Amino acid sequence: MDFAWSDQQRELLDAVGRFASHQLNYNVIENDRDGVFNHDAWKKCGSFGIQGLPVPTEYGGLGMDPLTTVAALERLGYACKDNGLLFSINAHLWTAVTPLVYNGSEAQKKKYLPGLCNGTLIGGNAMSEPNSGSDAFSLATTASKKGSRYIINGSKIFVTNGPVADLLVVFATVDKTRGPDGISAFLVEKDSPGMNVARKLEKMGVRTSPMAEVFFENCEVPEENLLGKEGGGAFLFTRSMTWERGCILASAVGTMQRLLETCIRYANERKQAGQSIGKYQLVASKIVDMKVRVESSRHMLYHYGWLSGHRKAVYLEAAMTKLHIADCWVKCCEDAIQIHGGYGYMTEYEVERELRDAIGSKLYSGTSEIQRNIIASMLGL
Amino acid sequence: MKILVSFKSVRDPSDVTVAGAAISTPKSVINPFDEIAIEEALRIRERGQAMEIVGVTIGAPPVDEQIRTALAMGVDRAIRIDDSRVLDPYAVARILGAVVKKEAPRVVIMGKQAVDDDSNQVGQMLAGLLGWPQATFVSKIEFLDDKTRARCTRETDAGLEVVEVNLPSIITTDLRLNEPRYVSLPGLIKARHKPIEVLTCDQLGVIVRPLTTVLSVERPPKRAVGTRVESVEELITKLKQEAKVL
Amino acid sequence: MVESLILIEHDRQRVKRSSLHAITLARQLGGEYALLLLGHGLDGIAASLVSYGASAVVVADDPALAEPLADRYAAIIAEAAQKDCAKTVLGTSSTFSKDVLPRAAALLDAPMVTDVVAIEDIDGSISYRRPINAGSMFATVKVQGDRRVLTVRATAFEPPAADAAPCPIKRFEFDAASLPNGMQFVSREERKSDRPDLTEARVVVSGGRPLKDKETFELLVGGLADALGGAIGATRAAVDAGMAPNDYQIGQTGKVVAPELYIALGISGAIQHLAGIKDSRIIVAINKDPDAPIFQMATYALVGDLYQIVPQLIESIGRA
């Protein structure tokens, strides 16, 4: 088992780190406070190549294998403080780009992937509804075929990137009586007639990632925008969800590393009662726990990446990776605040924001409870 | 038109990372002024005024990392003169002179100075050795008359100067000429297929011996720690009575 | 025959005083030195140089030299050095001397040392001390060969006394027609100012990026400079943002100053800027960020809003 990066991987990871630390860390406190999406930073990431990391080169991507992709996202998380930007990038990659890559027709891939890869198009998906979250496949949005179009009716909630997306993968059922086998996926471009991106949703964290409710009222979508087969939506969703679970918290591993280093520095510099607070065991112990969480998260992430790259089944590993990293991330943030004391509570120190950003990780891409259910079922329970 | 861009690998002068250096970050970079030179060459090519951009640097194998960065930015091919000695500007100029004879570029662009040595000599010395015109500390370049001349704006102590130089010429760049692009991942991957030619001074046909020897390097004494003042009144009082400068 | 040949800079009207500081180093090196002047219509300027103890003021005066084109100037400097058998050619660091002297060094097949701040005699050979890495370090170097070219940092050497008996002014004869022809001067843009020269002023007031725009910069930085009879400087960031022209820039690649009093307004203290101010006698820093690096170097530190403080300062100084 070779745990070393190749020279080429190292060069790529270093380039990602330099790019992010130089170009993406500005106005984060203000944008978080005001819930502002950084379009400029998004475009820079696109020009740099982030949004195209795992996409085959013939469609404008970099064709990176899963392990290199997650390592690059980890480095991005380390060097970029804007977790909301990263969340939007992840939503784009796993809920729009990935389904297109695996289920798109040649025409669809050629039409949308280049723009999605280079930052000119922003993607997302619309799955959850007010009455269906964890129970995703009980969705009520309908799509009925009328001639050469599908007419979509329904309402979606928690649409990440909704307010800024150029393309949404919308899940609707063509036949409610078939249950999950009626679910189909549609590529819906922004400003489609009958599509209404409604109020922006205010969140606790990742506030620089915009989110909205989206209403479909007799929204017309051309039949060539059906993604995959009619009735193939559940399968498409599950498959892209597996990618999402494995990869969406890759950047969180980098974030935790950064938090760890920040805490070590602070613990060495901050002196109370005559010594650095790091010398007090209760403080040191928290930092030790952070370190162990970072390492275990990293190993799970890389193992998932390796398995995925070797085309092994990763349904179980993806769920475990997501469950574990989310848990570690939240705990690291709690510890980081505690270590920083009062300063940890102040927005200008940028430590409290990390916890607000991290909490969502136990909710999106399947709650931690759902991940546990998945793992339990995979264990034969 | 062929452009030769000369660049130097230097220790990174800026604070690079967000949170510390635990994750490996490159400790050497392309000299910032040379990066500006590379960027300018790329822009000249993007305007359709140049066909080929060749990069050249002098150093041992580790500087290949900076060469790959230059290639990733868009330089077409690069030459590394394999020499691990500490060279002074005159030695560098003589080596570059041999490279110029080999490559016959129409323009040589380089940074006005290296931020580690701060000598600001190489470009001018190279121009003298070749008998070529020079435009130094340039903040704007325009090619005229079907690229037989270049009009350059120079930043001087008194303001700005505009000169025209016949080509071929040496141009050294100043800060405000442009803002260099960042390496993109696609650029990095393309760079892996671009050729790097490694030559020794022998192969180039040039023998140089640095004429400058560094005897020692030390930090200057720190200034004495100053004092905080709390108000304008206090500052003025101290400047008058203590510092006796008002 | 002289030991040293010193390139004197002028602005077509009078000598640039900082260029005289190279004479002080030439005196330290010992031996005879000649002053070299290039340009056109130089009689008045040449006459002002006769009392600096030189063996001669050598004047290359010709329409072909009316503008400082490096290819022509370097050719003349090299020829003059060879004619006078000068072992050392020196000048004071400036954009002019840095443009022409390295080229002259190459023509003389000589090494060059930039920004000398001191010399030392080590075992009978001279070594030169110079700043490197934006002045965060100093290197002591020695050079080999029959000749060398140097530039000196003006702030490291006292201006020379002009109390010697007058020396002759010699016309340097050369063939103007055989001068290089590859460069043409087009135009220059220089502002005339009533304020003192930045490199010679007793007081310098400098502004950084927080000064918002050109008007605010002139109002506050200019206002305070005028109240103190000083010159204006700027950081690279302020110049990049268009708040101040490039010739105000102080730092590693701009001007190096060492006034009695340097006041830094809204300047955080990047190492590249500090490189240009380290030898100031008194440094006052005004910044609202208590952790700004400049406070490590400041003699007096005032943490606060410069928009409140500077008008107060201007008013108080005006009253005093």
PDB file of C-alpha atoms in Angstrom, chain B residues 15-102:
ATOM      1  CA  ASP B  15       3.326  35.048   3.071  1.00  0.00           C
ATOM      2  CA  VAL B  16       1.712  32.233   1.161  1.00  0.00           C
ATOM      3  CA  THR B  17      -0.580  30.128   3.277  1.00  0.00           C
ATOM      4  CA  VAL B  18      -3.732  30.887   5.172  1.00  0.00           C
ATOM      5  CA  ALA B  19      -2.962  29.004   8.317  1.00  0.00           C
ATOM      6  CA  GLY B  20       0.638  27.899   8.443  1.00  0.00           C
ATOM      7  CA  ALA B  21       3.075  25.708   6.614  1.00  0.00           C
ATOM      8  CA  ALA B  22       2.254  22.209   7.836  1.00  0.00           C
ATOM      9  CA  ILE B  23       0.997  21.141   4.442  1.00  0.00           C
ATOM     10  CA  SER B  24       3.810  21.339   1.916  1.00  0.00           C
ATOM     11  CA  THR B  25       3.954  24.630   0.071  1.00  0.00           C
ATOM     12  CA  PRO B  26       6.631  25.440  -2.464  1.00  0.00           C
ATOM     13  CA  LYS B  27       9.397  27.437  -0.873  1.00  0.00           C
ATOM     14  CA  SER B  28      10.761  28.779  -4.156  1.00  0.00           C
ATOM     15  CA  VAL B  29       8.916  30.811  -6.717  1.00  0.00           C
ATOM     16  CA  ILE B  30       9.614  32.615  -9.947  1.00  0.00           C
ATOM     17  CA  ASN B  31      11.065  36.033  -9.148  1.00  0.00           C
ATOM     18  CA  PRO B  32       7.979  38.310  -9.118  1.00  0.00           C
ATOM     19  CA  PHE B  33       9.424  40.743 -11.653  1.00  0.00           C
ATOM     20  CA  ASP B  34      10.239  37.857 -13.992  1.00  0.00           C
ATOM     21  CA  GLU B  35       6.694  36.611 -13.600  1.00  0.00           C
ATOM     22  CA  ILE B  36       5.573  39.987 -14.871  1.00  0.00           C
ATOM     23  CA  ALA B  37       7.941  39.489 -17.818  1.00  0.00           C
ATOM     24  CA  ILE B  38       6.414  36.082 -18.578  1.00  0.00           C
ATOM     25  CA  GLU B  39       2.917  37.528 -18.330  1.00  0.00           C
ATOM     26  CA  GLU B  40       3.797  40.324 -20.725  1.00  0.00           C
ATOM     27  CA  ALA B  41       5.184  37.855 -23.248  1.00  0.00           C
ATOM     28  CA  LEU B  42       1.954  35.864 -22.991  1.00  0.00           C
ATOM     29  CA  ARG B  43      -0.147  38.972 -23.557  1.00  0.00           C
ATOM     30  CA  ILE B  44       1.973  39.975 -26.542  1.00  0.00           C
ATOM     31  CA  ARG B  45       1.336  36.539 -27.985  1.00  0.00           C
ATOM     32  CA  GLU B  46      -2.376  36.748 -27.226  1.00  0.00           C
ATOM     33  CA  ARG B  47      -2.462  40.008 -29.193  1.00  0.00           C
ATOM     34  CA  GLY B  48      -1.068  38.042 -32.127  1.00  0.00           C
ATOM     35  CA  GLN B  49       2.303  39.779 -32.058  1.00  0.00           C
ATOM     36  CA  ALA B  50       4.472  36.843 -31.097  1.00  0.00           C
ATOM     37  CA  MET B  51       4.576  33.241 -32.215  1.00  0.00           C
ATOM     38  CA  GLU B  52       6.892  31.583 -29.772  1.00  0.00           C
ATOM     39  CA  ILE B  53       7.800  32.204 -26.164  1.00  0.00           C
ATOM     40  CA  VAL B  54      10.920  30.518 -24.863  1.00  0.00           C
ATOM     41  CA  GLY B  55      11.825  30.599 -21.192  1.00  0.00           C
ATOM     42  CA  VAL B  56      15.332  30.354 -19.822  1.00  0.00           C
ATOM     43  CA  THR B  57      16.694  30.007 -16.324  1.00  0.00           C
ATOM     44  CA  ILE B  58      19.981  29.029 -14.720  1.00  0.00           C
ATOM     45  CA  GLY B  59      20.136  26.566 -11.874  1.00  0.00           C
ATOM     46  CA  ALA B  60      20.254  23.039 -10.544  1.00  0.00           C
ATOM     47  CA  PRO B  61      17.407  20.503 -11.104  1.00  0.00           C
ATOM     48  CA  PRO B  62      15.133  21.826  -8.301  1.00  0.00           C
ATOM     49  CA  VAL B  63      14.420  24.945 -10.352  1.00  0.00           C
ATOM     50  CA  ASP B  64      12.532  22.705 -12.777  1.00  0.00           C
ATOM     51  CA  GLU B  65       9.581  23.393 -10.491  1.00  0.00           C
ATOM     52  CA  GLN B  66       9.673  27.068 -11.431  1.00  0.00           C
ATOM     53  CA  ILE B  67      10.191  26.101 -15.070  1.00  0.00           C
ATOM     54  CA  ARG B  68       7.011  24.041 -14.946  1.00  0.00           C
ATOM     55  CA  THR B  69       5.181  27.016 -13.475  1.00  0.00           C
ATOM     56  CA  ALA B  70       6.362  29.162 -16.374  1.00  0.00           C
ATOM     57  CA  LEU B  71       5.279  26.469 -18.833  1.00  0.00           C
ATOM     58  CA  ALA B  72       1.951  26.172 -17.035  1.00  0.00           C
ATOM     59  CA  MET B  73       1.430  29.916 -17.408  1.00  0.00           C
ATOM     60  CA  GLY B  74       1.820  29.445 -21.150  1.00  0.00           C
ATOM     61  CA  VAL B  75       5.509  29.587 -22.096  1.00  0.00           C
ATOM     62  CA  ASP B  76       6.023  27.183 -25.030  1.00  0.00           C
ATOM     63  CA  ARG B  77       9.322  25.613 -24.098  1.00  0.00           C
ATOM     64  CA  ALA B  78      12.109  26.213 -21.685  1.00  0.00           C
ATOM     65  CA  ILE B  79      15.858  25.940 -21.349  1.00  0.00           C
ATOM     66  CA  ARG B  80      17.586  25.272 -18.080  1.00  0.00           C
ATOM     67  CA  ILE B  81      21.275  26.038 -17.949  1.00  0.00           C
ATOM     68  CA  ASP B  82      22.485  23.460 -15.503  1.00  0.00           C
ATOM     69  CA  ASP B  83      24.743  25.329 -13.117  1.00  0.00           C
ATOM     70  CA  SER B  84      24.488  25.155  -9.348  1.00  0.00           C
ATOM     71  CA  ARG B  85      27.112  27.791  -8.581  1.00  0.00           C
ATOM     72  CA  VAL B  86      26.272  31.128  -7.018  1.00  0.00           C
ATOM     73  CA  LEU B  87      26.577  33.402 -10.011  1.00  0.00           C
ATOM     74  CA  ASP B  88      26.852  37.169 -10.014  1.00  0.00           C
ATOM     75  CA  PRO B  89      24.842  39.315 -12.433  1.00  0.00           C
ATOM     76  CA  TYR B  90      27.717  39.680 -14.875  1.00  0.00           C
ATOM     77  CA  ALA B  91      28.150  35.899 -15.096  1.00  0.00           C
ATOM     78  CA  VAL B  92      24.405  35.519 -15.604  1.00  0.00           C
ATOM     79  CA  ALA B  93      24.464  38.137 -18.347  1.00  0.00           C
ATOM     80  CA  ARG B  94      27.276  36.354 -20.147  1.00  0.00           C
ATOM     81  CA  ILE B  95      25.475  33.016 -20.007  1.00  0.00           C
ATOM     82  CA  LEU B  96      22.264  34.612 -21.224  1.00  0.00           C
ATOM     83  CA  GLY B  97      24.248  36.215 -24.026  1.00  0.00           C
ATOM     84  CA  ALA B  98      25.179  32.744 -25.253  1.00  0.00           C
ATOM     85  CA  VAL B  99      21.538  31.641 -25.032  1.00  0.00           C
ATOM     86  CA  VAL B 100      20.500  34.694 -27.046  1.00  0.00           C
ATOM     87  CA  LYS B 101      23.025  33.796 -29.728  1.00  0.00           C
ATOM     88  CA  LYS B 102      21.597  30.293 -29.862  1.00  0.00           C
TER      89      LYS B 102
END
